[in-house]
C-alpha positions as a Markdown table, in Angstrom:
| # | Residue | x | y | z |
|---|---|---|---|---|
| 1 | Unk | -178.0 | -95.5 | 105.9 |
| 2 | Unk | -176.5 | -94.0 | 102.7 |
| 3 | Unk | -178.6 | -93.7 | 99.5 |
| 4 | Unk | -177.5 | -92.5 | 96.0 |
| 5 | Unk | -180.2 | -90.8 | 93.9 |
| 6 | Unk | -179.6 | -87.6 | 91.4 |
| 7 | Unk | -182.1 | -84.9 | 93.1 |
| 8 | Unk | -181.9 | -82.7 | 89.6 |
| 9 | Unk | -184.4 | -85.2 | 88.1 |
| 10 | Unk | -187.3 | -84.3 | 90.4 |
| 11 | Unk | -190.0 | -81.4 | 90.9 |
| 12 | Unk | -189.7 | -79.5 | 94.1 |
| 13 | Unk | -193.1 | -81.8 | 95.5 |
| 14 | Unk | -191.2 | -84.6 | 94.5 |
| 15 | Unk | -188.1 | -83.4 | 96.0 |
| 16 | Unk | -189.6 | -82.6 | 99.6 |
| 17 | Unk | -191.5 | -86.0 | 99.7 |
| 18 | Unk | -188.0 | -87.6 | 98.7 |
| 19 | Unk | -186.6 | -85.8 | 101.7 |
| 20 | Unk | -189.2 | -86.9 | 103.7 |
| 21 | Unk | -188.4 | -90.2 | 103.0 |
| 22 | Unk | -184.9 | -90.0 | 104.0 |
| 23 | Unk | -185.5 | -89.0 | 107.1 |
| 24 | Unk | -188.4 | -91.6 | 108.1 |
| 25 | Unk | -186.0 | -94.3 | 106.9 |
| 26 | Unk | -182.7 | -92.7 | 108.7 |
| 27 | Unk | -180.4 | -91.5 | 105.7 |
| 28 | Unk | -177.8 | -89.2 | 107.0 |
| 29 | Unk | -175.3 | -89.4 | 104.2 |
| 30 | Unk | -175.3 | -87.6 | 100.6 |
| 31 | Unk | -172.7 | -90.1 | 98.5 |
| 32 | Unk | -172.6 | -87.7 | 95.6 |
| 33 | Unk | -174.1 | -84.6 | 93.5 |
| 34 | Unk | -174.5 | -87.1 | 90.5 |
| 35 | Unk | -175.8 | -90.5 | 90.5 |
| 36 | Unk | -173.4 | -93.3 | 89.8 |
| 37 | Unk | -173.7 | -96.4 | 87.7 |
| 38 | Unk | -171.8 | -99.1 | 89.6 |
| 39 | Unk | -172.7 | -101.7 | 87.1 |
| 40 | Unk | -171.0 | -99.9 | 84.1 |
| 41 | Unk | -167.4 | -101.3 | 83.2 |
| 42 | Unk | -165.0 | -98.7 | 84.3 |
| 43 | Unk | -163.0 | -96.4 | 81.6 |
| 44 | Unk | -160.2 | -97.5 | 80.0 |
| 45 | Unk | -156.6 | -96.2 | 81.5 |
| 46 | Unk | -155.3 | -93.6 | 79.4 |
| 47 | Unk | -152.1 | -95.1 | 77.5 |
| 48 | Unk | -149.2 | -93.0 | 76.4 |
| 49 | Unk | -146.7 | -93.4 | 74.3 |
| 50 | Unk | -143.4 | -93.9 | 75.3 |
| 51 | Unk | -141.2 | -90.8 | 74.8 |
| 52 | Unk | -138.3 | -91.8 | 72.8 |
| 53 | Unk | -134.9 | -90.4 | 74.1 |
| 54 | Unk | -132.6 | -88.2 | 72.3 |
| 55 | Unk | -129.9 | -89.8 | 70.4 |
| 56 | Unk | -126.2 | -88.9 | 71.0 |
| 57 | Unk | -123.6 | -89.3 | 69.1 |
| 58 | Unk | -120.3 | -89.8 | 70.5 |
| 59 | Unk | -117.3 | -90.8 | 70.1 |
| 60 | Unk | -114.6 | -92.9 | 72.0 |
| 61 | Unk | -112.9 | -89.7 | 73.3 |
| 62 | Unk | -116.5 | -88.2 | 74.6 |
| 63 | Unk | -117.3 | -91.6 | 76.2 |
| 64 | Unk | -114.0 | -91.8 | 78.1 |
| 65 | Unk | -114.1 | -88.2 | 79.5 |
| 66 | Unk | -117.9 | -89.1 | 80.9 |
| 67 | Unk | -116.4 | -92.2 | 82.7 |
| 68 | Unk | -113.5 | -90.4 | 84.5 |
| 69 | Unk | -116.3 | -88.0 | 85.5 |
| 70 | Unk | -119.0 | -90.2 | 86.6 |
| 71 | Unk | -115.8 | -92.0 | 88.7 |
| 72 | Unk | -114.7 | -88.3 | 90.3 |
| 73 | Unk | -118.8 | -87.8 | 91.2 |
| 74 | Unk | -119.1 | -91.2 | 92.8 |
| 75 | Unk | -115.3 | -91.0 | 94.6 |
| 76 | Unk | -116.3 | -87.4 | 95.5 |
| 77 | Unk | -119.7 | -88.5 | 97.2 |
| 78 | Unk | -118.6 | -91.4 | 98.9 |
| 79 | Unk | -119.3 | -92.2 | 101.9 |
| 80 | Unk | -115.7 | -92.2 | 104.6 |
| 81 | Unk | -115.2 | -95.5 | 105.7 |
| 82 | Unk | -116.5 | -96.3 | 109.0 |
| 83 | Unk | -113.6 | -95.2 | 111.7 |
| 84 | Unk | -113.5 | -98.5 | 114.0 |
| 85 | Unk | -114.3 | -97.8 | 117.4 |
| 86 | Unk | -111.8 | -98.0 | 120.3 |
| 87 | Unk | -112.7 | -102.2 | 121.9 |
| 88 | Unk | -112.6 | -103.0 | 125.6 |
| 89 | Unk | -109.7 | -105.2 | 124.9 |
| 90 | Unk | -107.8 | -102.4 | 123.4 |
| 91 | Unk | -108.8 | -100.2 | 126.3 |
| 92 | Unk | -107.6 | -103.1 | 128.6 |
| 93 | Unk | -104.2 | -103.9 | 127.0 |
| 94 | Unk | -103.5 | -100.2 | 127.4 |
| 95 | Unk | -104.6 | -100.7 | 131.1 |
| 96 | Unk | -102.2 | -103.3 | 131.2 |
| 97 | Unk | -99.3 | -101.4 | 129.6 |
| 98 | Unk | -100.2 | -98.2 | 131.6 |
| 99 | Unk | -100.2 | -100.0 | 135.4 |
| 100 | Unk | -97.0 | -101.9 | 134.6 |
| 101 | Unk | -94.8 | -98.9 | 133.9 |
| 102 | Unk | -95.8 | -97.3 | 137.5 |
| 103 | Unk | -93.0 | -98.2 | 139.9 |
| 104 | Unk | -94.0 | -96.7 | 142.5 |
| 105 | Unk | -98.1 | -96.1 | 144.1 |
| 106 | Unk | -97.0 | -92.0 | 143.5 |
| 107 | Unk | -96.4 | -93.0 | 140.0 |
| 108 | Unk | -99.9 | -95.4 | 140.0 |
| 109 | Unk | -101.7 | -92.8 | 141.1 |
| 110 | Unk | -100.6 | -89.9 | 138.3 |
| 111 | Unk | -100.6 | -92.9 | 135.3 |
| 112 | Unk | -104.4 | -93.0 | 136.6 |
| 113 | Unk | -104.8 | -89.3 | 136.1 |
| 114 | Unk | -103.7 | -89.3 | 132.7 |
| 115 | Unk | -105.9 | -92.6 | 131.8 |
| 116 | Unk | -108.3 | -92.1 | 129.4 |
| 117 | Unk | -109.6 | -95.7 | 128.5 |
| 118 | Unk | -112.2 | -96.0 | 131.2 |
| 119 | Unk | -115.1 | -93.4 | 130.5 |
| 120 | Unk | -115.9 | -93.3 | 134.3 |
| 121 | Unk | -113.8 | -90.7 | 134.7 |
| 122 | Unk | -115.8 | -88.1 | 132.5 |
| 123 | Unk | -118.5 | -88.1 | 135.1 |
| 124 | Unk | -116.5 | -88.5 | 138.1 |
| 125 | Unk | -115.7 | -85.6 | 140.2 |
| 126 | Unk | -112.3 | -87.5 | 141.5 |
| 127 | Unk | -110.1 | -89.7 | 141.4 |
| 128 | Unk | -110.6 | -91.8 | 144.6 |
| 129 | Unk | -107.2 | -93.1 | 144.7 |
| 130 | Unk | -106.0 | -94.8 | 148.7 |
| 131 | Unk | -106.0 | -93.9 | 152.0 |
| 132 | Unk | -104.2 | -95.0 | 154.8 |
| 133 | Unk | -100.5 | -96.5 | 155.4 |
| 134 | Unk | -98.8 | -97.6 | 152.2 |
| 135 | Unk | -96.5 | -99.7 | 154.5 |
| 136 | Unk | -99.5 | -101.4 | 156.5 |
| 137 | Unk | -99.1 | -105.1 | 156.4 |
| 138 | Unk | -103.4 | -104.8 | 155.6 |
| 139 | Unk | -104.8 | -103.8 | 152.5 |
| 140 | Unk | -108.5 | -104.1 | 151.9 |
| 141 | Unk | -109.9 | -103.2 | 148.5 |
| 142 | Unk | -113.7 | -102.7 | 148.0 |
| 143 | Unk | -115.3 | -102.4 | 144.6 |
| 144 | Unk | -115.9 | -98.4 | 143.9 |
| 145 | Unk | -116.1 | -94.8 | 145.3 |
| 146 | Unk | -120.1 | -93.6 | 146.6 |
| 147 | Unk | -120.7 | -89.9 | 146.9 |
| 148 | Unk | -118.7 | -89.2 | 149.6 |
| 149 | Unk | -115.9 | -90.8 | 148.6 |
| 150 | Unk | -115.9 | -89.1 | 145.0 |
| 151 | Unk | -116.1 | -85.4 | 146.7 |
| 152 | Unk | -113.6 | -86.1 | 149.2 |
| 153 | Unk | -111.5 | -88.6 | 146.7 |
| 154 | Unk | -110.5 | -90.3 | 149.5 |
| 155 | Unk | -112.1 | -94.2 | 150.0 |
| 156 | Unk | -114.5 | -95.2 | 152.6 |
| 157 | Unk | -115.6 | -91.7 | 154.1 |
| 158 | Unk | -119.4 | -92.1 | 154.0 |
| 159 | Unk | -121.5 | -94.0 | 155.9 |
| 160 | Unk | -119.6 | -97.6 | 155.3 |
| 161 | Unk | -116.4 | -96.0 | 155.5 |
| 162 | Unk | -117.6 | -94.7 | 159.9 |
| 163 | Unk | -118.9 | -98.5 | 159.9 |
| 164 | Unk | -115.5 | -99.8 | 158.3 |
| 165 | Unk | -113.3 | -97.2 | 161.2 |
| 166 | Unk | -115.1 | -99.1 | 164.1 |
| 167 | Unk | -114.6 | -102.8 | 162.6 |
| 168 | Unk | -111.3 | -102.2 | 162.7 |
| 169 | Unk | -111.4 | -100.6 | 166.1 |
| 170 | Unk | -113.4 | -103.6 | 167.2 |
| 171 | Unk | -109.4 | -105.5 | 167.0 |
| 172 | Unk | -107.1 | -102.4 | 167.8 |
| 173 | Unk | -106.3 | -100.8 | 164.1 |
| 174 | Unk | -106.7 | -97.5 | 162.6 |
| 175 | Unk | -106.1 | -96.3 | 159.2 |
| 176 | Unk | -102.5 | -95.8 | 159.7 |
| 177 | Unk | -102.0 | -99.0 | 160.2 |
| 178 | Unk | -104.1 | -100.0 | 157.2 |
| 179 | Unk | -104.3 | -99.3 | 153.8 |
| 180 | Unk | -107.7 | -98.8 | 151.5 |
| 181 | Unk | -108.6 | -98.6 | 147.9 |
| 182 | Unk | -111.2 | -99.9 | 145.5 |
| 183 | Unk | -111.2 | -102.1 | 142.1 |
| 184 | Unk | -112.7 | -98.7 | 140.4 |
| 185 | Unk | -110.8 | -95.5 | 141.6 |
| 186 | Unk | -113.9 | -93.8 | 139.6 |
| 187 | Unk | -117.4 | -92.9 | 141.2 |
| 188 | Unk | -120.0 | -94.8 | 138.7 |
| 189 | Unk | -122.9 | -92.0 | 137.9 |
| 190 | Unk | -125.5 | -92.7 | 140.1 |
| 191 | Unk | -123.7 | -94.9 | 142.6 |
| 192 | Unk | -124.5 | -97.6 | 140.0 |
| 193 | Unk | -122.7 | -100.7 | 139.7 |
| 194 | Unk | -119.8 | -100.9 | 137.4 |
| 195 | Unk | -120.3 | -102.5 | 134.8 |
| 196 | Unk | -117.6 | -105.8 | 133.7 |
| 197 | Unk | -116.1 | -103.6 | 131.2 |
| 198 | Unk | -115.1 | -101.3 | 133.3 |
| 199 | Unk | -113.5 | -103.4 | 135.8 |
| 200 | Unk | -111.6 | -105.1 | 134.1 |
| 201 | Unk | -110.3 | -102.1 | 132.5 |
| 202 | Unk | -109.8 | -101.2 | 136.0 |
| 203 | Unk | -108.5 | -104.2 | 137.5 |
| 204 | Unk | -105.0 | -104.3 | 136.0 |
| 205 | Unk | -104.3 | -101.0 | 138.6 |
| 206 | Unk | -105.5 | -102.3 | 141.3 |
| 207 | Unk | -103.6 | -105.1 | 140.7 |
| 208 | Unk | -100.5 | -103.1 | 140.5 |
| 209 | Unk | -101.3 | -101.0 | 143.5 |
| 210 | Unk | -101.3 | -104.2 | 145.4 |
| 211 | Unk | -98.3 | -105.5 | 144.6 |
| 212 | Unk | -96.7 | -101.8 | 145.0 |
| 213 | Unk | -98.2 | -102.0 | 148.6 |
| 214 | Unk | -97.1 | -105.9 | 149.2 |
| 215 | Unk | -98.8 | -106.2 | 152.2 |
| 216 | Unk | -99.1 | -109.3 | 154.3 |
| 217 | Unk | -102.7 | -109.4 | 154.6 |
| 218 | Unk | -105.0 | -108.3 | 151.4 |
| 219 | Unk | -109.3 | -107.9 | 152.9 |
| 220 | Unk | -111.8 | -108.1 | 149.8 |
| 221 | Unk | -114.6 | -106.1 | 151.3 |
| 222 | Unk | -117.9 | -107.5 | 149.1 |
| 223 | Unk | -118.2 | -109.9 | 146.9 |
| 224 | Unk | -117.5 | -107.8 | 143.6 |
| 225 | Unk | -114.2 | -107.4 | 145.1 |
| 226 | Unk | -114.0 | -111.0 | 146.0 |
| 227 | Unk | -114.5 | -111.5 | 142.8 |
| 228 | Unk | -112.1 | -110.0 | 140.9 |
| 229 | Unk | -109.2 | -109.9 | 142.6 |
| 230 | Unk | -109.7 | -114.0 | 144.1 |
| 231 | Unk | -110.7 | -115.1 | 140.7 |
| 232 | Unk | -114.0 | -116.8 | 141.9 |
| 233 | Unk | -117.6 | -117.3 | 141.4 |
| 234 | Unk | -118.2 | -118.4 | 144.7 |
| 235 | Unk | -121.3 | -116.1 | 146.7 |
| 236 | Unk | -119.8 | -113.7 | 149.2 |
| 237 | Unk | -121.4 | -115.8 | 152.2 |
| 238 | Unk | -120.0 | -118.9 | 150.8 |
| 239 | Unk | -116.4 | -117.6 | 150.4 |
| 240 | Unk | -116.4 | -114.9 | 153.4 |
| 241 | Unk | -114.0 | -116.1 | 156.1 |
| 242 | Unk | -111.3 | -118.6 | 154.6 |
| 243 | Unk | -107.9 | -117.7 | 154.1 |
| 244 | Unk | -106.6 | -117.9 | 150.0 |
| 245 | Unk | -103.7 | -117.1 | 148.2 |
| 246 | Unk | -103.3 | -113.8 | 146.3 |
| 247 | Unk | -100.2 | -113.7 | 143.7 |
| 248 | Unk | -98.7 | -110.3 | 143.9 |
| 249 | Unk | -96.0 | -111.2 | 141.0 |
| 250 | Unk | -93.5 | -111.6 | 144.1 |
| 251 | Unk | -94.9 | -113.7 | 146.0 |
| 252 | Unk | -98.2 | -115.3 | 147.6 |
| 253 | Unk | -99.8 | -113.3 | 150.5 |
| 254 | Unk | -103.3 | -114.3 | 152.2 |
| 255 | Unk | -106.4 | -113.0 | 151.5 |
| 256 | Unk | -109.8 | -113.1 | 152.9 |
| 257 | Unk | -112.9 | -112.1 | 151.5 |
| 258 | Unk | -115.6 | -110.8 | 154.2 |
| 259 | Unk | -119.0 | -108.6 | 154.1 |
| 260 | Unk | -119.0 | -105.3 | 152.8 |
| 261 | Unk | -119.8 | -102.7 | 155.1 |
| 262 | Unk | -122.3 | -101.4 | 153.2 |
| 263 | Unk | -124.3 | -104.6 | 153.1 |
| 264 | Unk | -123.9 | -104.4 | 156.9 |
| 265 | Unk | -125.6 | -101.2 | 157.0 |
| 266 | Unk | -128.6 | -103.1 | 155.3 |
| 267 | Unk | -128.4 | -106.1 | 157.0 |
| 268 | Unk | -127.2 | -105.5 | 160.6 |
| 269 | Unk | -127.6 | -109.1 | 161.9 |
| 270 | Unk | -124.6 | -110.2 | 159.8 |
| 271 | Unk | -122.2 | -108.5 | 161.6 |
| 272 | Unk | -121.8 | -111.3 | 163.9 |
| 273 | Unk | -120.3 | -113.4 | 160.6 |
| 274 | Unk | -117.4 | -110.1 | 160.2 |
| 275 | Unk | -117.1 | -110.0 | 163.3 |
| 276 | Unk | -115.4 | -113.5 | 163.2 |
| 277 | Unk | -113.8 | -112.6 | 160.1 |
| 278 | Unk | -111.7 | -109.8 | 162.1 |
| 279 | Unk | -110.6 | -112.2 | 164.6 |
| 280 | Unk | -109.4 | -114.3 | 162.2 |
| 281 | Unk | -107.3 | -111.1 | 160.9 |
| 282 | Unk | -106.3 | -110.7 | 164.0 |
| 283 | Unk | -105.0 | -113.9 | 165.0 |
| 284 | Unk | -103.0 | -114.3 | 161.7 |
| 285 | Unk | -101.4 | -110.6 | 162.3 |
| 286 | Unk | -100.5 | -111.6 | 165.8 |
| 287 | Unk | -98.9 | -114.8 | 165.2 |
């Protein structure tokens, strides 16, 4: 309860009694030391006059030499135009350019080196480049380096790389007589997925490693692989198993597209599905 009341007015009797009143009736706030009218109209706004500014006299010459300056001042501050960012498609046409003058996978593999359109390499320890026979008629590619793989900067070390060794064990091959890469030669931070910028900056190398390598057989292991080098949308247990055509810019070789080990690590029961995939690889490399 808030009451407004000038206490100057009244005798000290008057004053307690007043106070006694308050707190009977529950005021616990003091609006003001002097009583307000809130019915009186409110005081005018003070009003000023306008200053007036100082006249200047000038004269053609004076007004010409302010305009220059004013234009100096305002080129002087200025803000630099914005300097236009560096595009994925510029980043890929340099791909492009960079992977097509390597004519041999030595060459590939120090053009990658020197590459600076992908960023993946400022947070990768290595450059996980191949491993295994560059004369094999099997390549498989799989989509990017893990932990393992990015210390060692060699593909397929870590877990899914023991598991890959004894699916290709399971049909009498070794990694001398295969050869191994990935779409991304760069460990993504975090193990995380790249992302479709960085592929396809990627993908014009691995392209070119391929068709440096010419094999007879080319493996997609996962469907991110599948992906980009088959040029489909179709699910990895959809597409997993059928023989397609891979254009190497020389000539068509087959290419399958099965589980990635890594996914079999997860989900052990599919096995049974690579494990018909390899017997189709081996049936085709034995005919």
């Amino acid at each position: 309860m808030r009451i407004e009341t000038d206490p100057g007015t009244l005798t000290a009797d008057a004053l307690a009694a007043l106070i006694e009143w308050y707190q009977a009736n529950g005021v616990d706030t003091a609006i003001d030391e002097v009583a307000i009218d809130r019915f009186a109209a409110p005081p005018p706004e003070p009003t000023s006059a306008p200053v007036p500014l100082p006249a200047f006299e000038s004269s053609t010459a004076d007004a010409a030499a302010f305009s220059a300056r004013s234009s100096a001042a305002a080129t002087a501050f200025a803000p630099a135009p914005p300097r236009a960012p560096e595009t994925p498609d510029t980043d890929i046409e340099a791909a492009r350019i960079a992977a097509a003058s390597a004519q041999t996978l030595d060459e590939l593999r120090e053009t990658l080196g020197r590459f600076e359109g992908c960023s993946l390499r400022l947070t990768a320890r290595s450059l996980v480049f191949a491993d295994g026979n560059p004369a094999a008629r099997v390549m498989l590619v799989g989509e990017a380096p893990g932990r393992e793989e990015d210390l060692q900067g060699v593909p397929f070390v870590g877990r899914s790389g023991q598991l890959l060794d004894r699916m290709l064990a399971a049909i009498g091959l070794d990694r001398d007589q295969v050869y191994i890469a990935n779409v991304v030669p760069w460990r993504p931070p975090g193990n995380r997925t790249p992302t479709p910028e960085e592929t396809a900056i990627c993908r014009p190398f691995v392209r070119r490693q391929i068709a440096l390598v010419d094999p007879d057989f080319l493996i997609c292991l996962g469907g991110a692989a599948a992906k980009e080098l088959l040029d489909t949308r179709e699910g990895i247990l959809r597409l997993r198993g059928q023989w397609l055509g891979f254009d190497t810019g020389m000539r068509t070789i087959r290419a399958m597209a099965t589980l990635h080990p890594a996914y079999l690590l997860r989900q052990p029961l599919q096995k049974r599905l690579v494990w018909r995939d390899l017997l189709a690889l081996k049936a085709a490399l034995d005919t």
